[in-house]
Short mmCIF file of C-alpha atoms and ligand atoms in Angstrom, two decimals:
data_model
loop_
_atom_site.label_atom_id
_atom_site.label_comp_id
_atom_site.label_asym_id
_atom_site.label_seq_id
_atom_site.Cartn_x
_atom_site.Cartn_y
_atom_site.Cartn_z
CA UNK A 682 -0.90 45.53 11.71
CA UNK A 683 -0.09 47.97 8.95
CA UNK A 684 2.95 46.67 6.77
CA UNK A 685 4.02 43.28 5.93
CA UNK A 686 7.44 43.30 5.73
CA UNK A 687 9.87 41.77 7.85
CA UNK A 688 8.89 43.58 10.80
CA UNK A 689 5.46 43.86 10.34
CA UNK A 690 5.47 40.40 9.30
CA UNK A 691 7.11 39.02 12.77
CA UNK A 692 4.98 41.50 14.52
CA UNK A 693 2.03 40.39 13.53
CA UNK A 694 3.19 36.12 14.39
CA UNK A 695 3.69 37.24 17.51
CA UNK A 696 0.57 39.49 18.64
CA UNK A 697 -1.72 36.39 16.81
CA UNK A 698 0.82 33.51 19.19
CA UNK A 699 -0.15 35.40 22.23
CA UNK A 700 -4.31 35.10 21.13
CA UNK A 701 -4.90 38.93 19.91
CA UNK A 702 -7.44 39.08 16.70
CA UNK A 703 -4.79 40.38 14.08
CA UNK A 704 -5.32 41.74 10.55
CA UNK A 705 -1.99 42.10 8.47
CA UNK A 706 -2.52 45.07 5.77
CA UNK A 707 -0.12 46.08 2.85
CA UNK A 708 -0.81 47.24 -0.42
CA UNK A 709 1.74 44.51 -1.73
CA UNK A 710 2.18 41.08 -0.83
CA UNK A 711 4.62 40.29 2.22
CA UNK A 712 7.85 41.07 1.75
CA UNK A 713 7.72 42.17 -1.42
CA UNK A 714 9.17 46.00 -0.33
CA UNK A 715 12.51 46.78 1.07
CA UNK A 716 12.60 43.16 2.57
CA UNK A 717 12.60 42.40 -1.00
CA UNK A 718 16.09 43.06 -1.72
CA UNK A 719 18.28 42.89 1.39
CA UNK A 720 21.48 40.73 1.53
CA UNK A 721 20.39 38.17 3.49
CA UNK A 722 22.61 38.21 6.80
CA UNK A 723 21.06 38.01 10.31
CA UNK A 724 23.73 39.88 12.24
CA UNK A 725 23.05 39.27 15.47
CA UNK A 726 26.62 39.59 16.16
CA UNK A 727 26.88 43.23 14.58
CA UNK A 728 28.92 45.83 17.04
CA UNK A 729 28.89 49.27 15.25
CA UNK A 730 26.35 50.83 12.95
CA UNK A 731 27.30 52.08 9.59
CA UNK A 732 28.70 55.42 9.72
CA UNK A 733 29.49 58.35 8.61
CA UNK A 734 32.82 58.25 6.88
CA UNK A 735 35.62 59.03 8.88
CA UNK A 736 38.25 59.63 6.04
CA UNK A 737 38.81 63.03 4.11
CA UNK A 738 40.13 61.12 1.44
CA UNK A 739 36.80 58.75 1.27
CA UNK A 740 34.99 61.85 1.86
CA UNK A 741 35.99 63.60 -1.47
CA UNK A 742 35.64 60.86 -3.07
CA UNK A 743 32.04 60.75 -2.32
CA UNK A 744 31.87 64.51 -3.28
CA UNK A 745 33.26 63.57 -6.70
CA UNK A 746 30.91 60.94 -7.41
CA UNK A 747 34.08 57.79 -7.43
CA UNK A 748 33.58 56.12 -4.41
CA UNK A 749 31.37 52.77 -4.98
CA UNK A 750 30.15 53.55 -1.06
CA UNK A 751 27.89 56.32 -1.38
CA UNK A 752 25.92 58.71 -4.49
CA UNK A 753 24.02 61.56 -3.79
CA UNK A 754 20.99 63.65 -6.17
CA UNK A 755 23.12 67.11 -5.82
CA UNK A 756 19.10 68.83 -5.36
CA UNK A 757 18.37 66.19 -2.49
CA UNK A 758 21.39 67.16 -0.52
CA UNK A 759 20.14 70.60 0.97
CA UNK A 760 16.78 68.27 2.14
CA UNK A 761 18.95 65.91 3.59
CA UNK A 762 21.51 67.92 5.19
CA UNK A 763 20.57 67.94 8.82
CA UNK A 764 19.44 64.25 8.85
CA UNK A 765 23.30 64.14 7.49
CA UNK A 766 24.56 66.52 10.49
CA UNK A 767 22.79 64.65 13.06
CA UNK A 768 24.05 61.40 11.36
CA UNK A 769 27.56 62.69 11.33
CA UNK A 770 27.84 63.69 15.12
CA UNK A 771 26.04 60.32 15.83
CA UNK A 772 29.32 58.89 14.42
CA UNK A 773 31.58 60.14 16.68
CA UNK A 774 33.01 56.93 18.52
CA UNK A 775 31.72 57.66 22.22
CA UNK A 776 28.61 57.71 20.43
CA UNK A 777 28.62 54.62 18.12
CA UNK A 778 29.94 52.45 21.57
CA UNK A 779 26.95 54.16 23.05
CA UNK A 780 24.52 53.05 20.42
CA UNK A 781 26.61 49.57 20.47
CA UNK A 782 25.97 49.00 23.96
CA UNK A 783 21.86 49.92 23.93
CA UNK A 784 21.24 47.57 20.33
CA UNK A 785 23.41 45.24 22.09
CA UNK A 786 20.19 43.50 24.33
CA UNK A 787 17.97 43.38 20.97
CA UNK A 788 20.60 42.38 18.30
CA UNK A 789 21.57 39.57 20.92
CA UNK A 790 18.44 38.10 20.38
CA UNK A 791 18.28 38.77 17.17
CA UNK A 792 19.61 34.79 15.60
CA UNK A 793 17.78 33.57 18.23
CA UNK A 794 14.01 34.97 17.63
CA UNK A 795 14.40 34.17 14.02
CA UNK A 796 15.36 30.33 14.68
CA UNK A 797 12.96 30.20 16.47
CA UNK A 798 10.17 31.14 14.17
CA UNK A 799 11.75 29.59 10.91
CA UNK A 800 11.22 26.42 13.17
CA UNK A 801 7.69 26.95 13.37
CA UNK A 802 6.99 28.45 10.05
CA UNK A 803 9.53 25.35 8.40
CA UNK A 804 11.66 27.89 6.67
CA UNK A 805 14.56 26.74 8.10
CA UNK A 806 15.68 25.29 4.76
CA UNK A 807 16.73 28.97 3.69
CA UNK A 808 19.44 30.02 6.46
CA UNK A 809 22.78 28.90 6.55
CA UNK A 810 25.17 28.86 9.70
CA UNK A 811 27.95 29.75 7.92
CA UNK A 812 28.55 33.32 9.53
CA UNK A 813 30.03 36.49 6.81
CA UNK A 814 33.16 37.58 5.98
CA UNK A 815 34.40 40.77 6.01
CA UNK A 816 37.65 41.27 3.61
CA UNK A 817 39.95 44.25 3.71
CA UNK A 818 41.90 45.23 0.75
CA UNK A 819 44.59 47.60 2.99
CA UNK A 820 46.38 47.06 6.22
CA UNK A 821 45.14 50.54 7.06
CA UNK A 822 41.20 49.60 6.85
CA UNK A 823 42.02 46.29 9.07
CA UNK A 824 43.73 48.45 11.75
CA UNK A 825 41.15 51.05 11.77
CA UNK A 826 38.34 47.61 13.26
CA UNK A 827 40.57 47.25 16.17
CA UNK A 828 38.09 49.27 18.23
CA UNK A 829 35.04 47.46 17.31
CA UNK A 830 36.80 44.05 17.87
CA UNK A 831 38.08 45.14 21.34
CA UNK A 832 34.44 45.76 21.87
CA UNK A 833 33.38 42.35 20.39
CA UNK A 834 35.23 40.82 22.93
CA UNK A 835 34.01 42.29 25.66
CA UNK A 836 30.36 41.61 24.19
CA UNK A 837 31.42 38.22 23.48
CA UNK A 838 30.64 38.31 19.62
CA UNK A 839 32.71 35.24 18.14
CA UNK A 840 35.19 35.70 15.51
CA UNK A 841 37.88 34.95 13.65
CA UNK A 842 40.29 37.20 12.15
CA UNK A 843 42.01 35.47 9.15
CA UNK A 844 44.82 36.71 6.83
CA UNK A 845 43.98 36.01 2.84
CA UNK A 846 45.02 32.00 3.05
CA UNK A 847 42.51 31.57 6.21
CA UNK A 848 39.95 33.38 4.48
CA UNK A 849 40.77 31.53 1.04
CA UNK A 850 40.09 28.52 2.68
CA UNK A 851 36.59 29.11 3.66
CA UNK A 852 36.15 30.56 0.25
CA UNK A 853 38.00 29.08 -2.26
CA UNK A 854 36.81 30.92 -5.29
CA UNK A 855 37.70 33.99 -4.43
CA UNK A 856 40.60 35.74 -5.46
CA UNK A 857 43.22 37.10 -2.97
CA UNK A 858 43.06 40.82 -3.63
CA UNK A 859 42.62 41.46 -0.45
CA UNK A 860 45.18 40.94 3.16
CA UNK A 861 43.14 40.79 5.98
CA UNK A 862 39.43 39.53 6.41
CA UNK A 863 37.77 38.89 9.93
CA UNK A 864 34.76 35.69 9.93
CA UNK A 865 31.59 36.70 12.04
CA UNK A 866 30.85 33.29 12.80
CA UNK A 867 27.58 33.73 14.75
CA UNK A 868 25.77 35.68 11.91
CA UNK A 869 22.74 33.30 10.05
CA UNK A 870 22.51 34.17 6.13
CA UNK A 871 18.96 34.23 4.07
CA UNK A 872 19.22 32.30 0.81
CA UNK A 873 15.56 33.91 -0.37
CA UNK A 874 14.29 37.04 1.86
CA UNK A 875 11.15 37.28 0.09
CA UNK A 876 10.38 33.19 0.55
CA UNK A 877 11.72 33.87 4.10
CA UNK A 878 8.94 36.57 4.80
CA UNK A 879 6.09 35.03 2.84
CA UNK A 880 6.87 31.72 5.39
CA UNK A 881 6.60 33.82 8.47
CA UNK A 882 3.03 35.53 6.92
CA UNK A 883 2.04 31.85 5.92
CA UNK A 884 2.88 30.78 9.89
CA UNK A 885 0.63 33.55 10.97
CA UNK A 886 -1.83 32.80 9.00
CA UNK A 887 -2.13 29.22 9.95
CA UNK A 888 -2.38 30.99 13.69
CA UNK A 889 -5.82 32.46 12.73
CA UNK A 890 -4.48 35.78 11.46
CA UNK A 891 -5.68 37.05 8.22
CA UNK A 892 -3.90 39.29 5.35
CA UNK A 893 -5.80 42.04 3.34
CA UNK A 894 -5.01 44.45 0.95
CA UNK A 895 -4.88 48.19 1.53
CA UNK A 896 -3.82 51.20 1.62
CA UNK A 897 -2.40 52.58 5.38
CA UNK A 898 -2.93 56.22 4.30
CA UNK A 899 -6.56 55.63 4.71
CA UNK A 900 -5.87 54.90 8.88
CA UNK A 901 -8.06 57.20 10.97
CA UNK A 902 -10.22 57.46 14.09
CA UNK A 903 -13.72 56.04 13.85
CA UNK A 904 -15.32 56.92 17.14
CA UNK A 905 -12.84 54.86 20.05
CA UNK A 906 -11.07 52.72 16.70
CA UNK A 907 -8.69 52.82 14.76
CA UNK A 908 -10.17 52.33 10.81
CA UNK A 909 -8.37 51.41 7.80
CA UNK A 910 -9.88 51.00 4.36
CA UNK A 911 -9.32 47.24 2.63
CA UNK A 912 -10.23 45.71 -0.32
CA UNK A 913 -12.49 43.91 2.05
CA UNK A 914 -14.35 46.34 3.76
CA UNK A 915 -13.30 49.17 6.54
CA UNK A 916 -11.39 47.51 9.56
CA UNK A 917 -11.74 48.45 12.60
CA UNK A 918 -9.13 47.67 15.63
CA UNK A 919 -8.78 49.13 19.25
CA UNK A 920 -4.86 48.92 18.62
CA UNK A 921 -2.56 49.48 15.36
CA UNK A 922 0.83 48.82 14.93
CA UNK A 923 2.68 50.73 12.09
CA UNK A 924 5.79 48.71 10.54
CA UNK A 925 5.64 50.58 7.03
CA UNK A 926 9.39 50.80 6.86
CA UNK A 927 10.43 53.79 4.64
CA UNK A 928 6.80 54.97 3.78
CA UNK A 929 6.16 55.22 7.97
CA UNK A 930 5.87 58.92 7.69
CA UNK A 931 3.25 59.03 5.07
CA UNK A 932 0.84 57.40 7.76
CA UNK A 933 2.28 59.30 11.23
CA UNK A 934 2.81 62.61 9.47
CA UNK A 935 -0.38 63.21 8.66
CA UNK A 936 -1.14 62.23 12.48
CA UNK A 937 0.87 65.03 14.06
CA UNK A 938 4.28 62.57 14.54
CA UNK A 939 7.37 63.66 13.13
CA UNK A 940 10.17 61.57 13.90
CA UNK A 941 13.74 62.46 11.54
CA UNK A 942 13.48 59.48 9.45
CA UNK A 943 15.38 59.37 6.32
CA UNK A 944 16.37 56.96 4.09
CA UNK A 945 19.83 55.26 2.73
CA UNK A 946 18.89 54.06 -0.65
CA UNK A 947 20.54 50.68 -1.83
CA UNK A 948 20.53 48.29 -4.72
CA UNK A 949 20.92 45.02 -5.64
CA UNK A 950 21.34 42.77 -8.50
CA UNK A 951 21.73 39.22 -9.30
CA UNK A 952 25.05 37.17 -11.02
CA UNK A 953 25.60 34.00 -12.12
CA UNK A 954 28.77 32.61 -11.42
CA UNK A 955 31.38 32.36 -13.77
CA UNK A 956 31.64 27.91 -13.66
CA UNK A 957 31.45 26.34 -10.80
CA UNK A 958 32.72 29.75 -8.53
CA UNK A 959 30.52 29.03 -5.47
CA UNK A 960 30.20 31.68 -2.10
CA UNK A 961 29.00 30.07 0.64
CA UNK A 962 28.56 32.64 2.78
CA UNK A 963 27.66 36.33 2.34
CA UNK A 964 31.15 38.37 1.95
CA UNK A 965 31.72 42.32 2.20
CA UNK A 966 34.56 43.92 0.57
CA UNK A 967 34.95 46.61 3.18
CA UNK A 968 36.76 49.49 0.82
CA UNK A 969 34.07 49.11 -1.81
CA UNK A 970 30.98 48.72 0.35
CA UNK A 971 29.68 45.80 -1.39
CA UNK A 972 28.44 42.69 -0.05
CA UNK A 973 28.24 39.62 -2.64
CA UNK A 974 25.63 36.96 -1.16
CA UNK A 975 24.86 33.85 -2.17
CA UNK A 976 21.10 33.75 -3.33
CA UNK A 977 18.66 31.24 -5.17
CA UNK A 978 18.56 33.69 -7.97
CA UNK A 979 22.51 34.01 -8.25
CA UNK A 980 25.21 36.04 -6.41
CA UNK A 981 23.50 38.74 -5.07
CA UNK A 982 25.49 42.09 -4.96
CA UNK A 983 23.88 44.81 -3.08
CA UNK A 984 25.66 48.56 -2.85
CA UNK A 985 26.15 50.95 -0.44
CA UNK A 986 23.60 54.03 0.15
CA UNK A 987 22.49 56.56 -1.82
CA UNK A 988 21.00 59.72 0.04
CA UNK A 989 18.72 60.55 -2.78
CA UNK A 990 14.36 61.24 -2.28
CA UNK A 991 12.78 57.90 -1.33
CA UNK A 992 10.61 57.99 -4.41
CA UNK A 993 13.43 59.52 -6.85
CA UNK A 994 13.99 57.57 -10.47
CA UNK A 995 16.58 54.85 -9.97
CA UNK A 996 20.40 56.16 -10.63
CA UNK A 997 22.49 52.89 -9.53
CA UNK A 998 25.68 54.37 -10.93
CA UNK A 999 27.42 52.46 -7.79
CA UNK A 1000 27.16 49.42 -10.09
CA UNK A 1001 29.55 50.70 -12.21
CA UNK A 1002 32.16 51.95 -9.86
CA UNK A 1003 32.30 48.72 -7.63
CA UNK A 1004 31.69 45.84 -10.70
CA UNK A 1005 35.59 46.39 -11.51
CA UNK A 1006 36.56 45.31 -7.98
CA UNK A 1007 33.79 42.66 -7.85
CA UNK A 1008 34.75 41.17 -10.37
CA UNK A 1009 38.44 41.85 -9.90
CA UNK A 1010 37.23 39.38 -6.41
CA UNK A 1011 34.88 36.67 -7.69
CA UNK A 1012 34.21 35.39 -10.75
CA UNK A 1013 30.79 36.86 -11.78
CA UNK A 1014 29.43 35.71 -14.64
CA UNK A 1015 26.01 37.63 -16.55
CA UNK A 1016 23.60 39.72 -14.96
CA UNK A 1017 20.46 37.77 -14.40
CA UNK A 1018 18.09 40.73 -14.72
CA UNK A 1019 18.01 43.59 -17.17
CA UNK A 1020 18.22 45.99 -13.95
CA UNK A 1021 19.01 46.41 -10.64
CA UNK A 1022 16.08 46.09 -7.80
CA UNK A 1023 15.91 49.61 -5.46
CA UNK A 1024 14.98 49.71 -1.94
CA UNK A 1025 14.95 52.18 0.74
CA UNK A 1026 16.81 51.65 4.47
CA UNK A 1027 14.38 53.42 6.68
CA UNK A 1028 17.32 55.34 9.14
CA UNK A 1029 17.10 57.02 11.98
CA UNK A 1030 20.64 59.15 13.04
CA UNK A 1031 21.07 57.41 15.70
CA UNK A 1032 20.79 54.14 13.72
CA UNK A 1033 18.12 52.58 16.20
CA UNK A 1034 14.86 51.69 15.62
CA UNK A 1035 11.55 53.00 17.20
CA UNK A 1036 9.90 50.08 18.97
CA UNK A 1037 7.30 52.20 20.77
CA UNK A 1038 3.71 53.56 21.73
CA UNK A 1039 3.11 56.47 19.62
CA UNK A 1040 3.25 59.72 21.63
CA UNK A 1041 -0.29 61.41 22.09
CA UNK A 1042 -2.64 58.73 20.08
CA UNK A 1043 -4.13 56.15 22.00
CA UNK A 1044 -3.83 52.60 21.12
CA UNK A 1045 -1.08 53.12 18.06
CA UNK A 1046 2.38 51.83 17.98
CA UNK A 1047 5.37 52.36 16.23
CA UNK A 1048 8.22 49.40 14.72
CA UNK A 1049 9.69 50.93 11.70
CA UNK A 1050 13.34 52.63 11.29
CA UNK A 1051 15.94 49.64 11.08
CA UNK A 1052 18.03 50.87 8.66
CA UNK A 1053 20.56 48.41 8.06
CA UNK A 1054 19.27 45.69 10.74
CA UNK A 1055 15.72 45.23 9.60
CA UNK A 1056 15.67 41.66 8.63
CA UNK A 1057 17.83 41.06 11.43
CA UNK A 1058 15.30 42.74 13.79
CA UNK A 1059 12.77 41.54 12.35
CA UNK A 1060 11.56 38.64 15.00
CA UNK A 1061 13.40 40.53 17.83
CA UNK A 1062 11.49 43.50 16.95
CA UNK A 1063 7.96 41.17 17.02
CA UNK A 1064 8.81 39.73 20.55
CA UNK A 1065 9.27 42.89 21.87
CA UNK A 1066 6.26 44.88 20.78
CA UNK A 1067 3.93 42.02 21.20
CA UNK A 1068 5.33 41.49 24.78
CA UNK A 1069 4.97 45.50 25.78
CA UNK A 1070 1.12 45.55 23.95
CA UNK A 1071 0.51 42.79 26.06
CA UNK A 1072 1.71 44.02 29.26
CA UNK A 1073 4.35 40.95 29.75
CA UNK A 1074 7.68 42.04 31.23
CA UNK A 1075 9.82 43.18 27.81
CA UNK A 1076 12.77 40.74 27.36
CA UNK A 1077 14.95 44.03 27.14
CA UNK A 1078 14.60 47.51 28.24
CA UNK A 1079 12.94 49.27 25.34
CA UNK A 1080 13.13 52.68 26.69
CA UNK A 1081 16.34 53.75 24.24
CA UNK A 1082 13.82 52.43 20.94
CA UNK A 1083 11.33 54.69 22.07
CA UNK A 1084 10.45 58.08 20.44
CA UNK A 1085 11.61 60.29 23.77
CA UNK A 1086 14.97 60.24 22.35
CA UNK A 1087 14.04 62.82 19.41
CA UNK A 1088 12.31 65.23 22.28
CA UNK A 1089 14.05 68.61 22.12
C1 LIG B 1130 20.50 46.89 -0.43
C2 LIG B 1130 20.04 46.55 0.96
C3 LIG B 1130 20.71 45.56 1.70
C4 LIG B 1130 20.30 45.24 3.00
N1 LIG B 1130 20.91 44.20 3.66
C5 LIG B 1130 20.49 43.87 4.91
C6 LIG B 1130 21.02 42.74 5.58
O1 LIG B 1130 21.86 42.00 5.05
N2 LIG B 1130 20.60 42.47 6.86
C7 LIG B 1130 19.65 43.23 7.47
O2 LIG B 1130 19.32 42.97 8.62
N3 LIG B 1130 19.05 44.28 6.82
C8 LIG B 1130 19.45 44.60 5.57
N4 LIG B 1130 18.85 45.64 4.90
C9 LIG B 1130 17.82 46.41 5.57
C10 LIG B 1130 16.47 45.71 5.57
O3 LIG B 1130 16.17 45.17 4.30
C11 LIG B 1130 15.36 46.69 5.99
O4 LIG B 1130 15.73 47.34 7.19
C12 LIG B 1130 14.05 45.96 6.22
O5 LIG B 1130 13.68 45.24 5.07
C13 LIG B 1130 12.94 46.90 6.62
O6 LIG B 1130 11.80 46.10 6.84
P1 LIG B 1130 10.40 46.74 7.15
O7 LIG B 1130 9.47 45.63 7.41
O8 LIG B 1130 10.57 47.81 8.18
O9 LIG B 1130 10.04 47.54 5.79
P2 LIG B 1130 9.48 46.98 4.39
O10 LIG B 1130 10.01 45.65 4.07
O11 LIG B 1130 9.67 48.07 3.41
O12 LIG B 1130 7.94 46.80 4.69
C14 LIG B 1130 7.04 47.89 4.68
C15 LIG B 1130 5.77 47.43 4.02
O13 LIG B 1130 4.84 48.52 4.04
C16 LIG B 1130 4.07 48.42 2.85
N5 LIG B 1130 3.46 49.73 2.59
C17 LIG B 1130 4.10 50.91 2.36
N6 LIG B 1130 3.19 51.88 2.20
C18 LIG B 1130 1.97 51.31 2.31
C19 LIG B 1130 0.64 51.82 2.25
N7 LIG B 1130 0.38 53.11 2.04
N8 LIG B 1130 -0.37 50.96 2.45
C20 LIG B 1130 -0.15 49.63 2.68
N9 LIG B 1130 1.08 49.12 2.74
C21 LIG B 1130 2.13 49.94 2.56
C22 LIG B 1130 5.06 48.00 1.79
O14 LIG B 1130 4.38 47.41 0.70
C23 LIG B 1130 5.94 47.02 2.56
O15 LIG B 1130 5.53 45.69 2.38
C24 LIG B 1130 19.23 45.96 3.59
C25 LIG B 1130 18.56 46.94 2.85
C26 LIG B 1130 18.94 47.23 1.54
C27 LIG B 1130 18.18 48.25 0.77
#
């Protein structure tokens, strides 16, 4: 198992639950990459991806470097632009109920698979059943959901749309800026990702699985195995499983598989709370992009993407265009570390995962690309690999995660 982050992480519990010999590589501890630094919500009950933006107005906003839900490197751009093509026609809304309606079977079990091992690892003390709120600032914004609630209905996703008292009342310490918000009720929120991670890697190692240190861009063919390099010695293994999240290509590339992975870069930083101001439950100001969730460490604010090169210098510049309206919202109090944590959503256009053999290598499998779902998909993501490696009947169809969708 190559990666310990969320995915590789719930990957690995489940291969070692169902008796395989499993080694769990990373260079880094668990979780300590892009799970790092998410915001914490398990939504199961998500309809449509993030998308490109619809609005001209938005759209120039972007261009001019104002708008708190996207920054761009101007030299990245022409690298980027027909991951952003693809990305745009993927947002077209035949497509995004398409793509609703094929994550639907995997992000329905997505609360479920990750009760289910919190119970067994005991991290259950870190989720809250609180569900997220999404606030809208402009009748406009709130009219423009109607489609994806329609849809939410017919899924059966629970919620609750709320005008500002309703939503006040849940959250009391916010301030009513905005008119409309809409309460996801079903979604589970992460007080600690990294603790949650680390849990799930202590519950497989308490399986018989064992961690080691090293470097994936050693993996290569030693006669009918698979062999990475460890700080313990070569390893060999008749199957691998690659859940490096954004750095996936450095390992498949070199192998001949080129899949269009790029990445949304995203930030996040910690608050305190201005006196007793409390959240207790994650909440998205939908205008701004921003999601303020309530961590261990403080109120966690993490921004929308950046398209920028995965390994670029930092530039979180979206801090200082959303911070007015965050604050203008909650009361945030001092920054709790000198500067903002970066991470890197590993996207696909089409904003699914792969969950798949790889094409043309024998006994190598693919679980990376969650983009914006990855600690939600995390367990769901596990369960379904381990099942198909182990020839049980797949709980869902994986045939749309697989890589035959990028043929052509
Ligand atoms: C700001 C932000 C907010 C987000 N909020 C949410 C949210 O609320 N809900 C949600 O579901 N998702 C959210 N996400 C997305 C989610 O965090 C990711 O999709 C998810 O963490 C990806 O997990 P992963 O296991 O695929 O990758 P990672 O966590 O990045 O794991 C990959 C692992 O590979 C290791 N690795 C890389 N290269 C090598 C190498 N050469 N050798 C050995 N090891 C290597 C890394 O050390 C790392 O541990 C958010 C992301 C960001 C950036």
């Amino acid at each position: 198992m190559l990666g310990a982050g969320i995915v590789g992480t719930s990957v690995a519990v489940h291969l070692a639950k169902r008796g395989l010999a499993v080694a769990l590589v990373d260079r880094q501890g668990p979780g300590e990459g892009t799970s790092y630094g998410n915001a914490g919500i398990i939504e199961g009950n998500t309809v449509f991806p993030a998308a490109f933006p619809s609005s001209f107005t938005e759209l120039v906003r972007i261009a001019l470097k104002r708008s708190p839900l996207a920054n761009y490197h101007l030299a990245f751009l022409p690298r980027v632009a027909p991951w952003l093509m693809a990305f745009h026609a993927a947002s077209r809304l035949d497509r995004l109920i398409e793509t609703a309606r094929v994550m639907r079977p995997l992000l329905a079990r997505a609360v479920a698979e990750h009760e289910a091992l919190a119970a067994e690892a005991g991290a259950e003390r870190h989720f809250s059943r609180r569900g997220w709120l999404k606030l809208y600032r402009t009748d406009n914004a709130f009219a423009a959901q109607a489609t994806e609630l329609e849809l939410a209905a017919q899924f059966g996703i629970a919620n609750v749309p709320l005008n500002r008292e309703g939503a006040l009342a849940l959250e009391p310490a916010l301030n009513g800026v905005f008119r409309h918000a809409v309460h996801w009720t079903g979604a589970v929120s992460v007080n600690n990702p990294l603790a949650l991670t680390r849990a799930y890697a202590a519950r497989f190692a308490a399986l018989g699985g064992i961690t080691l240190a090293g470097d994936a861009r050693t993996l290569h063919r030693s006669n009918s195995y698979w062999r990475v390099d460890t700080a313990s010695g070569p390893l060999d293994a008749g199957d691998v499983v690659i859940a490096l999240g954004p750095w996936t290509p450095d390992v498949i590339g070199p192998l001949g598989i080129k899949l269009p992975l790029a990445v949304k870069r995203g930030y996040h930083r910690h608050f305190r709370p201005q006196g007793n101001a409390a959240l207790s439950r994650p909440v998205l100001d939908a205008e701004n992009g921003y999601v303020l969730a309530p961590m261990e460490q403080g109120i966690r604010i993490t921004t929308g993407v950046e398209f920028a090169a995965r390994d670029a210098a930092p530039t979180p510049v979206q801090f200082d265009r959303l911070l007015p309206a965050a604050r203008e919202l909650f009361p945030l109090g001092e920054p709790v570390e000198p500067q903002p944590w970066l991470g890197a959503r590993p996207c696909f256009t089409d904003s699914r995962p792969v969950i798949s053999r790889a094409p043309r290598q024998r006994g190598l499998w693919l679980a990376f690309g969650h983009g914006h779902w990855g600690l939600t998909l995390g367990p769901a993501t596990g369960r379904l690999i381990a099942e198909m490696m182990t020839g049980v009947t797949p709980f869902c169809d994986p045939k749309p995660y697989g890589t035959d969708r990028f043929a052509g």
